[in-house]
Every structure is written in C-alpha cells, then in structure tokens.
PDB file of C-alpha atoms and ligand atoms in Angstrom:
ATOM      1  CA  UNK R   1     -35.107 -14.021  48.931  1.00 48.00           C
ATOM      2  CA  UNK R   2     -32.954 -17.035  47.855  1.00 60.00           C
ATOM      3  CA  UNK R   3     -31.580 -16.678  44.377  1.00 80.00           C
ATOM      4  CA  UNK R   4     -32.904 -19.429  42.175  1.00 92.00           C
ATOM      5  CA  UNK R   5     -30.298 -20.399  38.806  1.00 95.00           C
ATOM      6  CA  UNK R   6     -31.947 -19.814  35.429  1.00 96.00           C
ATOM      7  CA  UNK R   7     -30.590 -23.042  34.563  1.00 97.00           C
ATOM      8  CA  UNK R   8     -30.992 -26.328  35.174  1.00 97.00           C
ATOM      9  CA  UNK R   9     -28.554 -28.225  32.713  1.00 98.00           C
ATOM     10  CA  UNK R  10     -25.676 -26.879  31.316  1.00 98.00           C
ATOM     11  CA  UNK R  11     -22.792 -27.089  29.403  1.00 98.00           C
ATOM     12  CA  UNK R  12     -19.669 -25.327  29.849  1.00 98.00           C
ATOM     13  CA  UNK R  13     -16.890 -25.003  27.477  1.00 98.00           C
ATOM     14  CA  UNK R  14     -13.223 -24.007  29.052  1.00 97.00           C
ATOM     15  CA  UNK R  15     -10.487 -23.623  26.262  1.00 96.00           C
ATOM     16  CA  UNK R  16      -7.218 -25.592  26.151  1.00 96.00           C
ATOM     17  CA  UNK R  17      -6.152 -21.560  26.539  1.00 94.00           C
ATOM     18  CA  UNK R  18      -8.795 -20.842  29.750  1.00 95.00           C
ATOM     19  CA  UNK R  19      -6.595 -24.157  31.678  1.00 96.00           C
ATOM     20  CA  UNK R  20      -2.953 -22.462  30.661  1.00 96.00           C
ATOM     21  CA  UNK R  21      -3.962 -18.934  32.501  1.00 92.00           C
ATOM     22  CA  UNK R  22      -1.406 -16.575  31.577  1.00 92.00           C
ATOM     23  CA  UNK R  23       1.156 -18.941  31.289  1.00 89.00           C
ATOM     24  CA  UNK R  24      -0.106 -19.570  27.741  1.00 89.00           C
ATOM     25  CA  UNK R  25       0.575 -23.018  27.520  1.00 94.00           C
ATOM     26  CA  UNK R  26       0.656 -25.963  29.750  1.00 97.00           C
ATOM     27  CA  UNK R  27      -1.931 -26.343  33.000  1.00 98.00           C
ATOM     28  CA  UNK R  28      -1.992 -22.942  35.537  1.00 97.00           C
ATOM     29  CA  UNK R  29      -3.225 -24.984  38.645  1.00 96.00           C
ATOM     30  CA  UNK R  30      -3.837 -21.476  40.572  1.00 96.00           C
ATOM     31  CA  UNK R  31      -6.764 -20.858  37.501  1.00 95.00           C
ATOM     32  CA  UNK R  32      -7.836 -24.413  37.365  1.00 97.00           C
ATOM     33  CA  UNK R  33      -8.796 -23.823  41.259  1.00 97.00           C
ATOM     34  CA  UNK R  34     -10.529 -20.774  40.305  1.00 95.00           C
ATOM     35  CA  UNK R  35     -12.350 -21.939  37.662  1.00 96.00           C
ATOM     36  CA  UNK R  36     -12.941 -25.502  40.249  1.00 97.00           C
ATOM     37  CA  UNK R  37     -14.617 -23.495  42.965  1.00 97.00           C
ATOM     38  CA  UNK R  38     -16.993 -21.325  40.383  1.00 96.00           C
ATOM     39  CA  UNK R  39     -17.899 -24.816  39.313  1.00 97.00           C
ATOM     40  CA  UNK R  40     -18.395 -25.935  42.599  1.00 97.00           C
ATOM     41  CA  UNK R  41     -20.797 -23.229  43.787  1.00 96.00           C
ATOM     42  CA  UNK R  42     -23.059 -23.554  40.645  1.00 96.00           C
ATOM     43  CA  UNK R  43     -23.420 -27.458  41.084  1.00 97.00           C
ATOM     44  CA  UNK R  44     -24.222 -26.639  44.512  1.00 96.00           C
ATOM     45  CA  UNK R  45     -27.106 -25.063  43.400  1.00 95.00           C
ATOM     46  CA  UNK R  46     -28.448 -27.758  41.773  1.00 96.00           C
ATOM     47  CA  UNK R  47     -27.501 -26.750  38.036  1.00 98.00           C
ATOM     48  CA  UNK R  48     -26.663 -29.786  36.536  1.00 98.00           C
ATOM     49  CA  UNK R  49     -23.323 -29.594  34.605  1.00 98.00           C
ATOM     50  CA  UNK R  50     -21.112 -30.711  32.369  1.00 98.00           C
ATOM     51  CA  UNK R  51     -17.746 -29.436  31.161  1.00 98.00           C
ATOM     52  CA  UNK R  52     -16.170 -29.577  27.694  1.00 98.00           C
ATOM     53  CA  UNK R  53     -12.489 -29.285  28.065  1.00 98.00           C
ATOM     54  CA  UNK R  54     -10.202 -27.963  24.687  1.00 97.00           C
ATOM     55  CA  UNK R  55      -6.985 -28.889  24.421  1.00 97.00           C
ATOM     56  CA  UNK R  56      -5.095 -25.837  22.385  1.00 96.00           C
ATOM     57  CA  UNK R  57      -2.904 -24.708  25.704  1.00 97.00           C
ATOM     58  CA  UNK R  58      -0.968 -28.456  24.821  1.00 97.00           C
ATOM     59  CA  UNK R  59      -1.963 -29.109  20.776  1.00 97.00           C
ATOM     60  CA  UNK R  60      -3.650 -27.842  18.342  1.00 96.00           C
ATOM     61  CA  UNK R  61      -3.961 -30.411  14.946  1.00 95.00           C
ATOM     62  CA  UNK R  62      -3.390 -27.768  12.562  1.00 91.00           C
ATOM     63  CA  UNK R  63      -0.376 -26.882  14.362  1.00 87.00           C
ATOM     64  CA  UNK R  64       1.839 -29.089  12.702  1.00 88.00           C
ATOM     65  CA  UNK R  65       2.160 -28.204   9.183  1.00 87.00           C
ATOM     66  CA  UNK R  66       3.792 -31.424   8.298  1.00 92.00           C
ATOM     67  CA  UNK R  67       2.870 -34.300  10.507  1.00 96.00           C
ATOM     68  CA  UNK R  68      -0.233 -36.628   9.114  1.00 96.00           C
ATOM     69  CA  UNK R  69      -3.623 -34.581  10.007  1.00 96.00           C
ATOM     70  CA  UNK R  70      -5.302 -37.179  11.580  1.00 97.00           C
ATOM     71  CA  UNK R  71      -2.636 -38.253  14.083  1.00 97.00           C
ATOM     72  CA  UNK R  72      -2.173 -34.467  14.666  1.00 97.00           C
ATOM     73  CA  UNK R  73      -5.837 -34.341  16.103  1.00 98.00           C
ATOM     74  CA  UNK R  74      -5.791 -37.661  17.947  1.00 98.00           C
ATOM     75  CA  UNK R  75      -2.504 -35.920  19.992  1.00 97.00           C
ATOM     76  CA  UNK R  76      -4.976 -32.679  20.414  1.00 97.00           C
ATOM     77  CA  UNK R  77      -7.820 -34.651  21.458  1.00 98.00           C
ATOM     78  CA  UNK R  78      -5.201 -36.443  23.965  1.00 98.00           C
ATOM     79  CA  UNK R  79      -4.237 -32.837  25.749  1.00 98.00           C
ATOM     80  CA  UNK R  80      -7.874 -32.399  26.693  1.00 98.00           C
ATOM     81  CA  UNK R  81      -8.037 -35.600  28.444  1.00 98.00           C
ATOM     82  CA  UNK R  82      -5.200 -33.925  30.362  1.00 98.00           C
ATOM     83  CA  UNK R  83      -6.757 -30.673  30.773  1.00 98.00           C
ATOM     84  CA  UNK R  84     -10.250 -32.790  31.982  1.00 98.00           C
ATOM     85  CA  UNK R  85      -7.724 -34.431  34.396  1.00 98.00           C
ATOM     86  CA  UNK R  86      -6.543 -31.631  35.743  1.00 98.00           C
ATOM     87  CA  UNK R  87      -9.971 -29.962  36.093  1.00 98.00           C
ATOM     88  CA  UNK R  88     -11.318 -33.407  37.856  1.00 98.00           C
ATOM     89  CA  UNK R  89      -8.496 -33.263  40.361  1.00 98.00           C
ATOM     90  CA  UNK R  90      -8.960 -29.712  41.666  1.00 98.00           C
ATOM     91  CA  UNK R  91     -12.373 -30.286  41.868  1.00 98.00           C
ATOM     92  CA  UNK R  92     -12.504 -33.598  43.801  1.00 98.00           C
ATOM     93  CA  UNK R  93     -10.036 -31.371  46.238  1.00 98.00           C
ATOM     94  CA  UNK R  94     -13.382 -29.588  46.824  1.00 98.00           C
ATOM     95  CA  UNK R  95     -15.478 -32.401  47.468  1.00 98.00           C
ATOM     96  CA  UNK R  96     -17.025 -32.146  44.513  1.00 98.00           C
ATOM     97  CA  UNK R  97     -18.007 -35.179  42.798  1.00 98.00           C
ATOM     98  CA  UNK R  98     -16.984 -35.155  39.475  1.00 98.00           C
ATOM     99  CA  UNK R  99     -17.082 -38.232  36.602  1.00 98.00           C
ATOM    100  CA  UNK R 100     -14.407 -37.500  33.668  1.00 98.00           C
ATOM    101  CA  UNK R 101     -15.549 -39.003  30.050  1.00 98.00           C
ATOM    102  CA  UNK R 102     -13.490 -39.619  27.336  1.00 98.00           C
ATOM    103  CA  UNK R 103     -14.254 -39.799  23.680  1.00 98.00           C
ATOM    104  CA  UNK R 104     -11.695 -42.407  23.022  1.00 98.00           C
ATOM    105  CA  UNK R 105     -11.698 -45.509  25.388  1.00 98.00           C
ATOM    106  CA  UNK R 106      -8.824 -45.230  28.294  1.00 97.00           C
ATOM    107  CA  UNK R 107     -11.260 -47.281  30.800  1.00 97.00           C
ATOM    108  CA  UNK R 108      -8.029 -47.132  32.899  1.00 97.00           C
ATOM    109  CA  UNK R 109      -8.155 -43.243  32.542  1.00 97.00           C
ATOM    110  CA  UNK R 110     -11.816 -42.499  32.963  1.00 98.00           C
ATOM    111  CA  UNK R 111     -14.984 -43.802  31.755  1.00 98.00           C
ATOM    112  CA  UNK R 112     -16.074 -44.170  28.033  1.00 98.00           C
ATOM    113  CA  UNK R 113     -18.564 -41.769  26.917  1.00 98.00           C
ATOM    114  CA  UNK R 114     -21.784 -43.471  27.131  1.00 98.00           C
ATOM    115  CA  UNK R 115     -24.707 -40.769  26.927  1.00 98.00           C
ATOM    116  CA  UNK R 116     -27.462 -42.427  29.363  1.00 98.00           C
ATOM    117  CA  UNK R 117     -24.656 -42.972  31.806  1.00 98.00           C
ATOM    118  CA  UNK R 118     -23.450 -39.295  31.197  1.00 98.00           C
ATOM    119  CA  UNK R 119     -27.018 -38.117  31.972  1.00 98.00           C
ATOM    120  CA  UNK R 120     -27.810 -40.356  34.814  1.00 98.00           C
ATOM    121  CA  UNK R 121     -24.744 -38.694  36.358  1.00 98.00           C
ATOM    122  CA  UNK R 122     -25.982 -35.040  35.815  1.00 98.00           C
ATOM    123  CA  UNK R 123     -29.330 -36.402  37.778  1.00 97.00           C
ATOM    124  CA  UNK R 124     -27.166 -37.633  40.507  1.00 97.00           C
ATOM    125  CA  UNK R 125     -25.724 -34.243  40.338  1.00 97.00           C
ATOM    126  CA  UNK R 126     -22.414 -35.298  39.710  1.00 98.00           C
ATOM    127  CA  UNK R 127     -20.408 -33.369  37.474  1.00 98.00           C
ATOM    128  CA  UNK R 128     -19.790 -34.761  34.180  1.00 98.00           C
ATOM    129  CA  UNK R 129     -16.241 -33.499  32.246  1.00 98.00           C
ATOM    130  CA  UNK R 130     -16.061 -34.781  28.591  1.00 98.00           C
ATOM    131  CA  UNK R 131     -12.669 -35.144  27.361  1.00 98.00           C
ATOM    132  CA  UNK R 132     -11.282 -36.602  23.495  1.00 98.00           C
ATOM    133  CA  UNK R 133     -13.753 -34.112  21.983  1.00 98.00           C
ATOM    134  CA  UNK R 134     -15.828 -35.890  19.866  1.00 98.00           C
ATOM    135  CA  UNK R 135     -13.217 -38.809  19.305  1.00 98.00           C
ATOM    136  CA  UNK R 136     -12.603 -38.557  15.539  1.00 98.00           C
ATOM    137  CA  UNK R 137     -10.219 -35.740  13.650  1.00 98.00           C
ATOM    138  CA  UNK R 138     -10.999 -32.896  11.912  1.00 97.00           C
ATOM    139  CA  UNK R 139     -13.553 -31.814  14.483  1.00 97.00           C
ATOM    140  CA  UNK R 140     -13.458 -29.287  17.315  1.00 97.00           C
ATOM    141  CA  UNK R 141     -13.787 -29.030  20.899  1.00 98.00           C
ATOM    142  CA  UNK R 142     -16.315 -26.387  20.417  1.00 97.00           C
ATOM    143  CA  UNK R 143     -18.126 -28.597  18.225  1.00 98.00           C
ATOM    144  CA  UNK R 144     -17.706 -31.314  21.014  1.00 98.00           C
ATOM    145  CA  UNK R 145     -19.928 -28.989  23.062  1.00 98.00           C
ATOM    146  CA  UNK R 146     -22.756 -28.417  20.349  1.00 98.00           C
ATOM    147  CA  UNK R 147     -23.100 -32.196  20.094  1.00 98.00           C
ATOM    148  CA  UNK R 148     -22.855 -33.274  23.692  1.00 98.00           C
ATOM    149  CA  UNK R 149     -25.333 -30.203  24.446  1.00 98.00           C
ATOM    150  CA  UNK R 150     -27.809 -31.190  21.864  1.00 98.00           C
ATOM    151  CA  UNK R 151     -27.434 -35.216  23.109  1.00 98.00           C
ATOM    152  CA  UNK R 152     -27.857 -34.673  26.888  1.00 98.00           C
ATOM    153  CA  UNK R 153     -30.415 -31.708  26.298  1.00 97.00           C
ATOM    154  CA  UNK R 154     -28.846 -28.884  27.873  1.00 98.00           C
ATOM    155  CA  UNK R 155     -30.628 -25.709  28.166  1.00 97.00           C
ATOM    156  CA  UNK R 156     -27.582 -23.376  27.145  1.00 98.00           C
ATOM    157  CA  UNK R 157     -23.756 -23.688  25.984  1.00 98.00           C
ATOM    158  CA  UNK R 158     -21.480 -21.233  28.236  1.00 98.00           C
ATOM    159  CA  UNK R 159     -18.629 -20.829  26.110  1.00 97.00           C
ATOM    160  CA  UNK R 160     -15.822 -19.060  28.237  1.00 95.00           C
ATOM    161  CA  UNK R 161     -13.133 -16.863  26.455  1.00 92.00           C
ATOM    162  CA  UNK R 162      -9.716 -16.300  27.762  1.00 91.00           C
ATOM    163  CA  UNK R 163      -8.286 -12.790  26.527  1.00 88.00           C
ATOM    164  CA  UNK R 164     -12.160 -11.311  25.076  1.00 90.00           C
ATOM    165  CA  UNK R 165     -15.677 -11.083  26.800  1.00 92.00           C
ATOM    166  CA  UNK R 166     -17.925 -11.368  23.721  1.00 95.00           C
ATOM    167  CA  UNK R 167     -18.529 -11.317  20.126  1.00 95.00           C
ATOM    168  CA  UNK R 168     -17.315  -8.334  18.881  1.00 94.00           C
ATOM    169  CA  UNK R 169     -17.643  -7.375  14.563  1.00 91.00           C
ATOM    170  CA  UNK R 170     -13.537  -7.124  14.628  1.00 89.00           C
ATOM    171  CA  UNK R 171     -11.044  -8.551  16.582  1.00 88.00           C
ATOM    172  CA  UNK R 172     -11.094  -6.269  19.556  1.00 89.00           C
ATOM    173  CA  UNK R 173      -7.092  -6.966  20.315  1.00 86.00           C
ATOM    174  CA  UNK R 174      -6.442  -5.756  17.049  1.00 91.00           C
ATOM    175  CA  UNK R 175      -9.119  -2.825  16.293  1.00 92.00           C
ATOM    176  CA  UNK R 176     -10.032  -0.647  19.405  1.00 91.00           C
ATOM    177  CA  UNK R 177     -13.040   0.588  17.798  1.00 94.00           C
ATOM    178  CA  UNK R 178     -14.362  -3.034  17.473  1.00 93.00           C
ATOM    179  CA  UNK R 179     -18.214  -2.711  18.522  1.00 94.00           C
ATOM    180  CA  UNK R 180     -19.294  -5.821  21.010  1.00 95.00           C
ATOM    181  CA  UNK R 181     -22.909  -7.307  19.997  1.00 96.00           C
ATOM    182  CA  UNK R 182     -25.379  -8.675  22.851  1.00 95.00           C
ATOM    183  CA  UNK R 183     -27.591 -10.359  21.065  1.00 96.00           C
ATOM    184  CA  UNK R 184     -26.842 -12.318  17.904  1.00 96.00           C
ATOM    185  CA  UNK R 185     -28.475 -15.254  15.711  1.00 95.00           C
ATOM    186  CA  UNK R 186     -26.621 -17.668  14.139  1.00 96.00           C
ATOM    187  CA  UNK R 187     -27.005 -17.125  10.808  1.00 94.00           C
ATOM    188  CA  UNK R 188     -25.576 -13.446  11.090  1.00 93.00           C
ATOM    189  CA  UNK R 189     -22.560 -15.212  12.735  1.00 94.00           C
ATOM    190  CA  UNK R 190     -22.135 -17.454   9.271  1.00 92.00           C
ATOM    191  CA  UNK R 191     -22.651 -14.871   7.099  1.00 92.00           C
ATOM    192  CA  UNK R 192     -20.268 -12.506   8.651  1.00 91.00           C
ATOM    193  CA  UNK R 193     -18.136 -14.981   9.034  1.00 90.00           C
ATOM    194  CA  UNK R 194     -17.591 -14.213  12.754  1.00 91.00           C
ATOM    195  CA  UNK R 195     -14.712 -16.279  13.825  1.00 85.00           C
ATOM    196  CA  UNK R 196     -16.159 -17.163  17.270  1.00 90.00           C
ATOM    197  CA  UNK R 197     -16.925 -20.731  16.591  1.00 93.00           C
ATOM    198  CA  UNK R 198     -16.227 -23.201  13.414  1.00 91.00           C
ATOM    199  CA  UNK R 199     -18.863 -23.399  11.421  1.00 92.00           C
ATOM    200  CA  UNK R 200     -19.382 -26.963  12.477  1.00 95.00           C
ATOM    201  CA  UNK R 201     -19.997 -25.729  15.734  1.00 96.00           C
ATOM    202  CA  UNK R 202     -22.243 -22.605  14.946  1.00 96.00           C
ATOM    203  CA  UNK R 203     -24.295 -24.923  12.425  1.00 96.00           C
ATOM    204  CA  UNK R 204     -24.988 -27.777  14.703  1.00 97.00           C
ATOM    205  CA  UNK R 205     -25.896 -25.004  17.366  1.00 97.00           C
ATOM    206  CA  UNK R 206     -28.183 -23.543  14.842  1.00 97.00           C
ATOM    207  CA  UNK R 207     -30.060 -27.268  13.468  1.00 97.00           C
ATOM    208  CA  UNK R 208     -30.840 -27.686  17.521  1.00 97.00           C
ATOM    209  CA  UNK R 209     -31.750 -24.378  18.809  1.00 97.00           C
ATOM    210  CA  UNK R 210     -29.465 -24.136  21.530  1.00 97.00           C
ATOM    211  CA  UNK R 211     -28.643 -20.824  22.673  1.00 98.00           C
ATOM    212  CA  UNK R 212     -24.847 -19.877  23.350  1.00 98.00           C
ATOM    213  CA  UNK R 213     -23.826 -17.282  25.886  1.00 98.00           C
ATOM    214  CA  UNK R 214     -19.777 -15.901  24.863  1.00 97.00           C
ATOM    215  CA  UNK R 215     -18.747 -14.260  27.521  1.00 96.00           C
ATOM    216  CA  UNK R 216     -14.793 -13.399  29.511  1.00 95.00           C
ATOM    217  CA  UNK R 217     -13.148 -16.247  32.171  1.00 92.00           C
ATOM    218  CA  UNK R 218     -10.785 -13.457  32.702  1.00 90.00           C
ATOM    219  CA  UNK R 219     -13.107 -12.627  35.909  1.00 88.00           C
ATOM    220  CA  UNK R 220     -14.325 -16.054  36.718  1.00 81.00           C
ATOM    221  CA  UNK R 221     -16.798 -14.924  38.984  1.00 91.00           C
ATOM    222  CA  UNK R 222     -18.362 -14.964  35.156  1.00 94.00           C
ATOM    223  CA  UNK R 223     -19.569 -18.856  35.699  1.00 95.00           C
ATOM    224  CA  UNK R 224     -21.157 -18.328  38.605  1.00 95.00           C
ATOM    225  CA  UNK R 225     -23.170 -15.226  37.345  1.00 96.00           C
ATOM    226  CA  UNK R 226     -23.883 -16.202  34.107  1.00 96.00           C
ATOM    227  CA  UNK R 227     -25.553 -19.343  35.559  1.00 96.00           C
ATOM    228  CA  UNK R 228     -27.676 -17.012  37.406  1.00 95.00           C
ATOM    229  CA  UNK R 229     -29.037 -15.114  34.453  1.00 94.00           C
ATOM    230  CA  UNK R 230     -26.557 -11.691  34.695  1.00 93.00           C
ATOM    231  CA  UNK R 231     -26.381 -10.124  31.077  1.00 92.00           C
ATOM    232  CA  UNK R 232     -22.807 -10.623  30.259  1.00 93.00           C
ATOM    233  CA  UNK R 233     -20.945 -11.124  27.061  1.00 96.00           C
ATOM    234  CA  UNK R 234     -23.096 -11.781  23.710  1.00 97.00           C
ATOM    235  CA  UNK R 235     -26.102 -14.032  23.899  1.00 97.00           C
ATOM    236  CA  UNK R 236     -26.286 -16.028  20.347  1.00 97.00           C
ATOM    237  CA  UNK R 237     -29.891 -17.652  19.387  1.00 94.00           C
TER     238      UNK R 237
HETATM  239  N1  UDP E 301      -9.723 -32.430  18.239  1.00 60.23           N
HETATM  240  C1  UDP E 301     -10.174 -33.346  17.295  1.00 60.23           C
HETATM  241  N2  UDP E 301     -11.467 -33.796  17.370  1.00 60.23           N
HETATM  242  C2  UDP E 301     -12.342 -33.357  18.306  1.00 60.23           C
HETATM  243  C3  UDP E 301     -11.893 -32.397  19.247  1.00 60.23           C
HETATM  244  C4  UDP E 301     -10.585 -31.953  19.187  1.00 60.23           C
HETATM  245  O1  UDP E 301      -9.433 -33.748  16.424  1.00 60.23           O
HETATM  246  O2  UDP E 301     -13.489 -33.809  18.323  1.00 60.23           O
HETATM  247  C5  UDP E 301      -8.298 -32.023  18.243  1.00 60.23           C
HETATM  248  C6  UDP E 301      -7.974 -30.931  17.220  1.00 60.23           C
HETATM  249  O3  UDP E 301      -6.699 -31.198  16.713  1.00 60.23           O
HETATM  250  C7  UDP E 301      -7.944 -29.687  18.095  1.00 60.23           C
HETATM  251  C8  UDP E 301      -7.361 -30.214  19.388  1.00 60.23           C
HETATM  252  O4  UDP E 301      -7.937 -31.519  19.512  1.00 60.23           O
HETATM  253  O5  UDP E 301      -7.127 -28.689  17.523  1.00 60.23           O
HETATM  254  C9  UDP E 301      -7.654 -29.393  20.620  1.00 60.23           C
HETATM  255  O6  UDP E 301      -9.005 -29.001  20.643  1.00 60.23           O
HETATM  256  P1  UDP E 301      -9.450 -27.481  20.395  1.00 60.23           P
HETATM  257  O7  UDP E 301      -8.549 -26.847  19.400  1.00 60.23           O
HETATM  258  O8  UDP E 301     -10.912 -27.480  20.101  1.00 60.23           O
HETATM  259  O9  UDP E 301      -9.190 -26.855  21.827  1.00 60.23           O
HETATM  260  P2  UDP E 301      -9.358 -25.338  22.345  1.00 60.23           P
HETATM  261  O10 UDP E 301      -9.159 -24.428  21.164  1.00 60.23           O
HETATM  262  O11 UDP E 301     -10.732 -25.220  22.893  1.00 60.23           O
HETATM  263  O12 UDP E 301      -8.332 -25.206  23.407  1.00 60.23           O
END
C-alpha cells in the first residue's frame, strides 16, 4: 500500500527561532538541512508547498525600544529574506527546486512576490519560500502565512514551534501542569487570549477557514508526518 499525503497544498511556517536551532540566534546550517530534507521528501510526494520564513533568530521590530518602529520592522522583515536564503540554499543542495519570494522588491535577490507566478510555481511543483513577510510594518510573519495561505488557497497552515509541540492553556515552560488541547477553534484562542498567534494572524485564519496544525520542529520528522495526516500537536479550526 503506497501512502498517499492528506494534502495537496500547503503552507509551512518555520520561525526566525526554528532556523537558529539551539544556537538561539543566527542560522544553525546542521537544522536548516534537517528541516531541507523533511521538505524535500514531502514535495516529493507531490504536496505542493510553500514556506513562510520569520525572522526573530536575527530581529524582532519590537526589539528595539528606541529606534523608529517602522524601520525596526523593515530590518526584521530583512532577516527573513536571510533565513529564506539560507533555507533555498540547503535545499537546492538537494536538488530540490526551490523559487525564493520576497515581499519587498530585491529582483537581484529573488523574485518579487507576484501571486499567479507564486502559484504557477507550486503547479510546477517547485517550492515556493516567501520572504519580507507581508512587506509593510507592524505585521507578522505568522500573519504573512494566513494571507499567503488564504491567496494561493492552501488546504492547511503547518505552523512549526521550536521549544513546545502544541497549544497548551499555560505556558508549558513555565507551569508543568499546563494541559495541551488537540482540537481548538479560533474564537476560543481570542477569547482566551492564547498567545500562539497575533490576533492578526488568528483573525485572518478565522475570516478564511483555514485550519492550522501547531505542532514541535524539535523532532523534524514532524513535517513529514504531519503532511501525512499523523495526529500531532493541536489542530485549530
Ligand atoms: N515583520 C514586519 N512585517 C511583516 C513580517 C515581519 O514588519 O509582514 C518584521 C517584524 O518586525 C517582525 C520581524 O519582521 O518582528 C520578524 O518576523 P517575526 O517576528 O514574525 O518572525 P518569527 O517570530 O517567526 O521568527
């Protein structure tokens, strides 16, 4: 019996902190591989994919207290186009064909963001990494992944955690008796104020139906079975 996906688009979101490994900041190339040859088996498959890269393991814009907001965000939403970089190299290493987009125009860099071209790549069954976030502060790279999922009409967002392997109802690094859900809707995660997403992100999730798996990268074998329907993490509708 082969084993069939249950997916055939998706979008994966890897955080700034996923690329840094346990280095904590900065590019781990040993993880990038890792997470690079999950990627490569589930595009092998067929599953059409795209990657949101963050950027907190270089910049976060609220980490400066004192610099201008906006400019702090345009230096975040520079690190992911590092991070997307990174990822692009260590896949092409694995003869995967890969297309990085940014958000803000470096045609030198990698391509604009243009959604037809974006999907005509995913039919080609190239891999398509979006980088710059959404281009424009005050946004997230989580809501980056909402929007680009709800424009290229991906089935599900995979949104891999470094350091937890769910949604949990307290901080699980903190509280020991924190109790992990496996099924949640998004409204409970706004009124409980669960801090998985921003509320950007969780709303614009919630306008276009699009369910969210939350699950660990600590064992990346978590891409590849996640893809193919294993019950891991917290499954948000
Ligand atoms: N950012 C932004 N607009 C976007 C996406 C990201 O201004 O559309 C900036 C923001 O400053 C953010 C930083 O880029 O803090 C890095 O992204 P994020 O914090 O989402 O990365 P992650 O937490 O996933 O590593």
């Amino acid at each position: 019996m082969t084993m069939e996906p249950k997916y055939k688009r998706i979008v994966l979101k890897l955080s700034g902190e996923a690329m840094a490994g346990d280095k904590g900041i900065g590019i781990d190339s040993s993880v990038v591989r890792l997470y690079a040859s999950e990627i490569k088996k589930i595009s092998e498959l067929g599953v059409e994919t795209c990657i949101v890269v963050g950027g907190g393991n270089f910049w976060r814009g609220r980490d400066s207290q004192d610099m201008d907001r906006a400019t702090s965000d345009y230096m975040g939403m520079l690190g992911t186009v590092m991070n997307a970089l990174a990822l692009q190299d260590a896949l092409e290493q694995m003869d995967v064909i890969t297309r990085v987009m940014t958000a803000i125009e470096m045609k030198e860099v990698a391509e604009p963001y243009i959604r037809r071209r974006a999907i005509r790549h995913l039919e080609k069954q190239r891999v398509v990494i979006f980088s710059g976030g959404i281009g424009n502060p005050y946004f997230s790279t989580d809501t980056t992944a909402a929007l680009r999922a709800a424009e290229i009409d991906a089935e599900v967002i995979l949104l891999a955690k470094k350091g937890v392997d769910g949604i949990y109802d307290s901080d699980p690094n903190v509280n020991p008796d924190a109790v992990k859900y496996e099924r949640l809707d998004y409204i409970e995660i706004l009124k409980k104020n669960l801090k998985i997403m921003d509320s950007t992100a969780t709303s614009l999730c919630m306008e276009n139906k699009i369910p969210l798996i939350v699950f660990g990268i600590d064992n990346e074998n978590n891409i590849y079975d996640v893809v193919m329907g294993k019950t891991l993490g917290t499954h948000v509708e």
